[in-house]
Short mmCIF file of C-alpha atoms in Angstrom, two decimals:
data_model
loop_
_atom_site.label_atom_id
_atom_site.label_comp_id
_atom_site.label_asym_id
_atom_site.label_seq_id
_atom_site.Cartn_x
_atom_site.Cartn_y
_atom_site.Cartn_z
CA MET A 1 36.43 28.78 19.13
CA ASP A 2 36.17 24.25 19.19
CA THR A 3 32.20 25.27 18.90
CA LEU A 4 32.80 27.24 16.65
CA LEU A 5 34.34 25.05 14.48
CA ALA A 6 32.21 22.05 15.13
CA CYS A 7 29.55 24.26 13.98
CA ALA A 8 31.50 25.14 10.95
CA VAL A 9 32.08 21.45 10.49
CA VAL A 10 28.74 20.50 11.13
CA ALA A 11 27.39 22.81 8.25
CA VAL A 12 28.93 21.81 6.11
CA CYS A 13 28.39 18.56 6.16
CA MET A 14 25.29 18.97 6.99
CA GLY A 15 24.04 21.68 4.59
CA PRO A 16 24.48 20.00 1.32
CA GLN A 17 21.86 17.43 2.80
CA LEU A 18 19.90 19.87 3.68
CA ALA A 19 19.82 21.64 0.57
CA ALA A 20 19.48 18.07 -1.22
CA VAL A 21 15.68 17.71 0.00
CA ASP A 22 14.10 17.17 -3.46
CA ALA A 23 9.96 16.95 -3.34
CA ASP A 24 10.52 15.77 -7.57
CA ARG A 25 12.60 12.41 -5.73
CA GLY A 26 9.45 12.86 -2.86
CA LYS A 27 6.83 12.57 -5.09
CA ALA A 28 8.33 9.52 -7.37
CA LEU A 29 8.86 7.89 -3.02
CA TRP A 30 5.04 8.67 -2.74
CA GLU A 31 3.89 6.73 -5.62
CA ALA A 32 5.63 3.88 -5.10
CA LYS A 33 4.25 3.35 -1.17
CA CYS A 34 2.18 5.25 0.12
CA ILE A 35 -0.15 4.81 -3.26
CA GLY A 36 -1.47 1.00 -1.69
CA CYS A 37 -3.23 2.40 1.14
CA HIS A 38 -3.15 6.72 0.44
CA ALA A 39 -4.22 8.96 -2.30
CA LEU A 40 -4.27 12.63 -2.18
CA ASP A 41 -8.46 14.01 -2.81
CA ALA A 42 -9.57 10.97 -1.17
CA ASN A 43 -9.82 8.36 1.93
CA ARG A 44 -8.87 5.41 0.97
CA VAL A 45 -7.71 2.54 3.24
CA GLY A 46 -5.89 5.21 4.73
CA PRO A 47 -6.60 9.27 5.23
CA LEU A 48 -6.48 11.71 1.74
CA HIS A 49 -2.63 13.25 1.61
CA ARG A 50 -3.50 16.53 -0.31
CA GLY A 51 -3.07 19.40 2.59
CA VAL A 52 -2.28 16.44 5.32
CA PHE A 53 1.28 19.33 5.78
CA GLY A 54 -0.18 22.35 8.02
CA ARG A 55 -3.33 20.10 8.90
CA LYS A 56 -4.49 18.97 12.58
CA ALA A 57 -3.50 15.27 12.87
CA GLY A 58 -6.73 12.92 12.53
CA THR A 59 -8.73 15.30 11.08
CA ALA A 60 -9.83 14.33 7.04
CA PRO A 61 -13.44 14.36 7.05
CA GLY A 62 -14.60 11.61 6.54
CA PHE A 63 -12.17 8.98 8.27
CA THR A 64 -12.28 7.04 10.54
CA TYR A 65 -9.30 6.94 12.95
CA SER A 66 -8.29 5.54 15.66
CA VAL A 67 -7.83 7.36 18.96
CA ALA A 68 -4.12 7.35 19.02
CA VAL A 69 -4.32 9.98 15.69
CA ARG A 70 -7.63 11.31 16.79
CA ASN A 71 -6.91 12.67 20.44
CA ALA A 72 -3.18 13.63 18.92
CA GLY A 73 -4.04 17.40 19.22
CA PHE A 74 -0.78 18.62 16.59
CA VAL A 75 -0.42 19.75 13.24
CA TRP A 76 1.44 17.74 11.01
CA ASP A 77 4.49 19.18 10.77
CA GLU A 78 8.15 17.86 9.87
CA THR A 79 9.50 17.40 12.87
CA ARG A 80 6.10 14.85 13.88
CA LEU A 81 5.78 13.60 9.96
CA GLU A 82 9.57 12.73 10.85
CA LYS A 83 8.49 10.68 13.29
CA TRP A 84 5.14 9.38 12.45
CA LEU A 85 7.39 7.61 9.17
CA ALA A 86 9.99 6.29 10.97
CA GLY A 87 8.30 4.97 13.19
CA PRO A 88 4.54 5.01 13.55
CA ALA A 89 3.40 2.79 16.18
CA GLN A 90 6.80 3.85 18.04
CA PHE A 91 5.29 7.34 17.84
CA LEU A 92 2.38 7.08 18.42
CA PRO A 93 0.86 3.60 20.28
CA GLY A 94 -2.19 2.22 19.46
CA SER A 95 -1.74 3.94 15.95
CA ARG A 96 -2.41 1.45 12.79
CA MET A 97 -0.79 2.33 9.51
CA GLY A 98 2.06 -0.07 10.59
CA PHE A 99 4.29 0.78 7.46
CA SER A 100 7.11 2.96 7.39
CA VAL A 101 9.92 3.94 5.66
CA ALA A 102 13.56 2.92 6.96
CA ASP A 103 15.85 5.56 5.24
CA PRO A 104 16.35 8.86 6.47
CA ALA A 105 16.59 10.55 3.47
CA ASP A 106 13.54 9.47 1.35
CA ARG A 107 11.92 10.66 4.25
CA ALA A 108 12.68 13.72 3.67
CA ASP A 109 11.95 13.78 0.28
CA ILE A 110 8.31 12.33 1.11
CA ILE A 111 7.94 15.33 3.61
CA ALA A 112 9.06 17.59 1.22
CA TYR A 113 6.61 16.77 -1.26
CA LEU A 114 3.60 16.50 1.04
CA LYS A 115 4.55 20.05 1.74
CA SER A 116 4.73 21.25 -1.62
CA LEU A 117 0.96 19.41 -1.59
CA SER A 118 -0.28 22.48 1.06
CA GLY A 119 1.84 25.23 -0.91
CA GLY A 120 5.05 25.02 1.29
CA MET B 1 10.26 -17.83 -24.95
CA SER B 2 7.17 -19.05 -22.58
CA SER B 3 3.72 -18.78 -23.86
CA ILE B 4 3.39 -16.30 -20.75
CA ILE B 5 5.77 -13.77 -21.68
CA ASP B 6 4.49 -13.91 -25.39
CA THR B 7 3.16 -10.94 -26.37
CA GLY B 8 1.87 -11.88 -29.31
CA ARG B 9 -1.47 -12.57 -31.12
CA ARG B 10 -2.30 -15.95 -28.68
CA SER B 11 -1.23 -13.14 -25.67
CA LEU B 12 0.62 -13.15 -21.80
CA LEU B 13 -3.29 -12.73 -21.12
CA ARG B 14 -4.54 -15.89 -20.90
CA ALA B 15 -6.27 -16.89 -17.96
CA SER B 16 -5.48 -20.47 -16.81
CA GLY B 17 -9.57 -20.32 -15.35
CA THR B 18 -8.95 -22.90 -12.62
CA ALA B 19 -11.63 -22.48 -9.54
CA VAL B 20 -9.98 -20.61 -6.55
CA LEU B 21 -11.16 -21.75 -3.42
CA SER B 22 -10.96 -20.11 -0.20
CA ALA B 23 -10.82 -23.39 1.89
CA ALA B 24 -7.00 -23.54 0.03
CA ALA B 25 -5.96 -19.54 0.89
CA VAL B 26 -7.34 -19.88 5.02
CA ALA B 27 -4.88 -23.34 4.83
CA LEU B 28 -2.62 -20.13 3.24
CA LEU B 29 -2.77 -19.22 7.28
CA ALA B 30 -2.13 -22.54 8.42
CA GLY B 31 0.09 -21.05 11.86
CA SER B 32 -3.11 -19.61 13.10
CA GLU B 33 -4.46 -22.08 15.26
CA ARG B 34 -1.36 -21.66 17.28
CA MET B 35 -1.71 -17.95 16.84
CA ALA B 36 -4.89 -17.66 18.56
CA ALA B 37 -4.04 -19.60 20.94
CA GLN B 38 -1.09 -17.39 22.50
CA ALA B 39 -1.87 -14.84 24.85
CA GLN B 40 -3.82 -12.41 24.13
CA GLY B 41 -1.67 -8.63 24.41
CA THR B 42 -1.65 -4.97 22.81
CA SER B 43 1.17 -6.20 20.29
CA GLN B 44 -1.39 -8.99 19.22
CA ALA B 45 -4.19 -5.94 18.96
CA SER B 46 -1.24 -4.24 16.44
CA ASP B 47 -0.94 -7.12 14.74
CA VAL B 48 -5.18 -7.77 14.25
CA GLN B 49 -4.81 -3.91 13.21
CA ILE B 50 -2.16 -4.49 10.61
CA LEU B 51 -4.23 -7.38 9.10
CA ASN B 52 -7.48 -5.34 9.12
CA VAL B 53 -5.50 -2.57 7.25
CA ALA B 54 -4.19 -4.71 4.81
CA LEU B 55 -7.99 -7.03 4.71
CA GLY B 56 -9.43 -2.77 3.79
CA LEU B 57 -6.27 -2.55 0.99
CA GLU B 58 -8.07 -6.35 -0.60
CA HIS B 59 -11.99 -5.12 -0.32
CA GLU B 60 -10.39 -2.43 -2.59
CA ALA B 61 -8.60 -4.51 -5.13
CA ILE B 62 -11.76 -6.71 -5.40
CA SER B 63 -13.63 -3.35 -6.48
CA ALA B 64 -11.80 -1.92 -8.53
CA TYR B 65 -11.58 -5.08 -10.79
CA ALA B 66 -15.25 -5.15 -10.20
CA ILE B 67 -15.20 -1.69 -11.45
CA ALA B 68 -12.60 -2.10 -14.62
CA ALA B 69 -14.42 -5.65 -15.75
CA GLY B 70 -18.12 -3.31 -15.64
CA SER B 71 -16.41 -0.42 -17.79
CA GLY B 72 -17.23 -1.15 -21.02
CA LEU B 73 -13.30 -0.55 -21.48
CA VAL B 74 -11.73 -4.15 -21.21
CA SER B 75 -11.05 -6.52 -23.85
CA LYS B 76 -12.43 -10.23 -24.30
CA ALA B 77 -9.00 -11.22 -24.28
CA VAL B 78 -7.93 -9.15 -20.88
CA LEU B 79 -11.31 -10.13 -19.43
CA PRO B 80 -10.68 -13.10 -17.75
CA VAL B 81 -7.40 -11.81 -16.56
CA ALA B 82 -8.95 -9.27 -14.89
CA VAL B 83 -10.98 -11.67 -13.06
CA GLN B 84 -8.92 -14.09 -12.77
CA PHE B 85 -6.71 -11.25 -9.76
CA GLN B 86 -10.42 -10.52 -8.72
CA GLY B 87 -10.05 -14.36 -7.29
CA HIS B 88 -6.81 -14.45 -5.82
CA HIS B 89 -7.83 -10.63 -4.00
CA LYS B 90 -10.55 -12.41 -2.77
CA GLU B 91 -8.35 -15.81 -1.57
CA HIS B 92 -6.55 -13.30 0.07
CA ARG B 93 -9.86 -11.33 1.06
CA ASP B 94 -10.75 -14.52 2.93
CA ALA B 95 -7.21 -15.69 4.03
CA LEU B 96 -7.32 -12.24 6.27
CA ILE B 97 -11.19 -12.52 7.74
CA ALA B 98 -10.30 -16.87 9.29
CA THR B 99 -6.58 -15.11 10.21
CA ILE B 100 -8.51 -12.03 11.83
CA ARG B 101 -10.93 -14.00 13.27
CA LYS B 102 -8.94 -16.55 15.21
CA LEU B 103 -6.65 -14.29 16.93
CA GLY B 104 -10.35 -12.97 17.92
CA GLY B 105 -10.44 -9.37 15.98
CA MET B 106 -13.33 -7.67 14.00
CA PRO B 107 -13.06 -7.98 10.09
CA VAL B 108 -13.32 -5.14 8.46
CA ALA B 109 -16.28 -4.67 6.53
CA ALA B 110 -15.91 -3.26 2.35
CA ARG B 111 -16.99 -0.24 1.16
CA PRO B 112 -19.65 0.16 -1.83
CA ASP B 113 -17.92 -0.59 -6.05
CA ALA B 114 -19.20 3.16 -5.87
CA GLU B 115 -17.81 5.15 -3.23
CA VAL B 116 -14.35 3.13 -4.04
CA ALA B 117 -15.58 4.29 -7.73
CA THR B 118 -14.71 7.52 -6.75
CA ALA B 119 -11.80 7.29 -4.74
CA LEU B 120 -9.59 5.63 -7.11
CA ASN B 121 -11.08 8.86 -9.74
CA ALA B 122 -12.74 5.83 -11.68
CA LYS B 123 -14.54 7.90 -14.21
CA ALA B 124 -10.92 9.26 -15.30
CA LEU B 125 -10.29 5.82 -17.61
CA LYS B 126 -11.08 6.33 -21.24
CA SER B 127 -9.50 3.72 -22.49
CA GLN B 128 -7.62 -0.32 -21.58
CA THR B 129 -4.95 1.63 -21.45
CA ASP B 130 -6.09 3.78 -18.74
CA VAL B 131 -7.91 0.98 -17.21
CA LEU B 132 -4.57 -1.10 -16.74
CA ARG B 133 -2.28 1.56 -15.55
CA LEU B 134 -4.67 1.94 -12.64
CA ALA B 135 -4.44 -1.50 -12.17
CA GLN B 136 -0.92 -1.51 -12.12
CA ARG B 137 0.19 1.47 -10.21
CA LEU B 138 -2.43 -0.01 -7.79
CA GLU B 139 -0.76 -3.39 -7.47
CA ARG B 140 2.67 -1.89 -6.85
CA GLY B 141 1.67 -0.34 -4.19
CA ALA B 142 -0.53 -2.86 -2.55
CA ALA B 143 2.84 -5.37 -2.80
CA ASN B 144 4.89 -2.66 -1.79
CA ALA B 145 2.37 -2.13 0.97
CA TYR B 146 2.69 -5.50 2.17
CA ILE B 147 6.76 -5.37 2.39
CA GLY B 148 6.19 -2.15 4.56
CA VAL B 149 4.26 -3.72 6.95
CA ILE B 150 6.62 -6.69 7.83
CA PRO B 151 9.14 -5.43 9.64
CA SER B 152 5.25 -5.01 12.09
CA PHE B 153 4.04 -8.06 12.88
CA SER B 154 4.95 -9.08 16.20
CA ASP B 155 4.74 -12.17 15.10
CA ARG B 156 6.57 -13.46 12.12
CA ALA B 157 4.13 -16.30 10.89
CA LEU B 158 2.17 -13.17 9.89
CA ALA B 159 5.34 -11.23 8.88
CA GLN B 160 5.56 -14.33 6.59
CA VAL B 161 1.68 -13.78 5.00
CA SER B 162 2.35 -10.66 4.60
CA ALA B 163 5.58 -11.53 1.69
CA ARG B 164 3.43 -14.29 0.14
CA LEU B 165 0.65 -11.97 0.29
CA ALA B 166 3.10 -9.31 -1.75
CA SER B 167 4.72 -11.75 -3.90
CA ASP B 168 1.11 -12.44 -5.77
CA GLU B 169 0.85 -8.37 -5.78
CA THR B 170 4.09 -8.45 -7.86
CA MET B 171 3.00 -11.22 -9.93
CA HIS B 172 0.05 -9.06 -10.86
CA TRP B 173 2.03 -6.23 -11.63
CA VAL B 174 4.36 -8.39 -14.13
CA VAL B 175 1.52 -9.59 -16.40
CA LEU B 176 -0.50 -5.64 -16.34
CA SER B 177 3.37 -4.66 -16.76
CA GLN B 178 4.05 -7.24 -19.84
CA ALA B 179 0.24 -5.69 -20.93
CA LEU B 180 1.56 -2.44 -21.07
CA GLY B 181 4.41 -3.17 -23.05
CA ASP B 182 6.50 -1.34 -20.79
CA SER B 183 9.64 -2.62 -19.34
CA LEU B 184 11.78 -4.02 -16.55
CA PRO B 185 12.45 -2.39 -14.29
CA PRO B 186 16.39 -1.21 -15.14
CA LYS B 187 17.75 -2.22 -11.10
CA ALA B 188 16.98 -4.93 -9.31
CA LEU B 189 15.09 -4.44 -5.27
CA PHE B 190 12.53 -2.18 -7.62
CA PHE B 191 9.70 -3.38 -4.83
CA GLY B 192 9.81 -1.67 -1.30
CA ALA B 193 12.14 0.65 -2.47
#
């Protein structure tokens, strides 16, 4: 019963937050925060972003990655991107992005935007 | 009203014409001797990595202004300003290279302008407004990048340098926005957000 109640409370608390994930806001945030180093369709200081959601880490053609990202060995999904944007150096020590996004809601919206670019 | 925000005939877009000295730029990072003397370690290596990413940004900005200046789209009034901004980015570049070297790192090389032109899709630029918009977006992105990497530096002197670099990019953004006739952001804390 207690567990059920807790779940109900969590559902009520989480529900609106999850529903609020906003890819349009994520696009605006991407334009502000990521565009210094990334483009959608070309490698710049950072690798190209179109399709990064669902792509194997460290595999944008023609980009020279750190060993840490090149050997990460996973596919970028919500969980991985969330950890990466919260603290890339903590998530993949030796990586060289050095740029993090402090606000969890901002991270969620940016990830939703990246996902939308992959047709998700 | 100061001439700097006079959008009339006399224009905000007037470069001062002062020559830029890279020696002065290097002095910007006056703490670097001390930093170099500090013990080598992974935190220093990661600082160097961040500085090298920043250097990549500066190389790109220098190319972007060269591409803009050579595009034939920029008027006589705007050209000196583009050249002056490019000069600022060259000072940033020189300061970053000096610091990376002092920390025992290898500064990244610049990509050829033609590669940068492709990466920035320069062929889509059809007017001076397009050029100014691109520069405005990139300068804001650079300011935000410099703000965003501040917490990652283990050396606080480098974090401060990053803030100073961000401020220069903001200065550029303001002038570009003014030239485009954009109004100021309605809310404070616009950068880094």
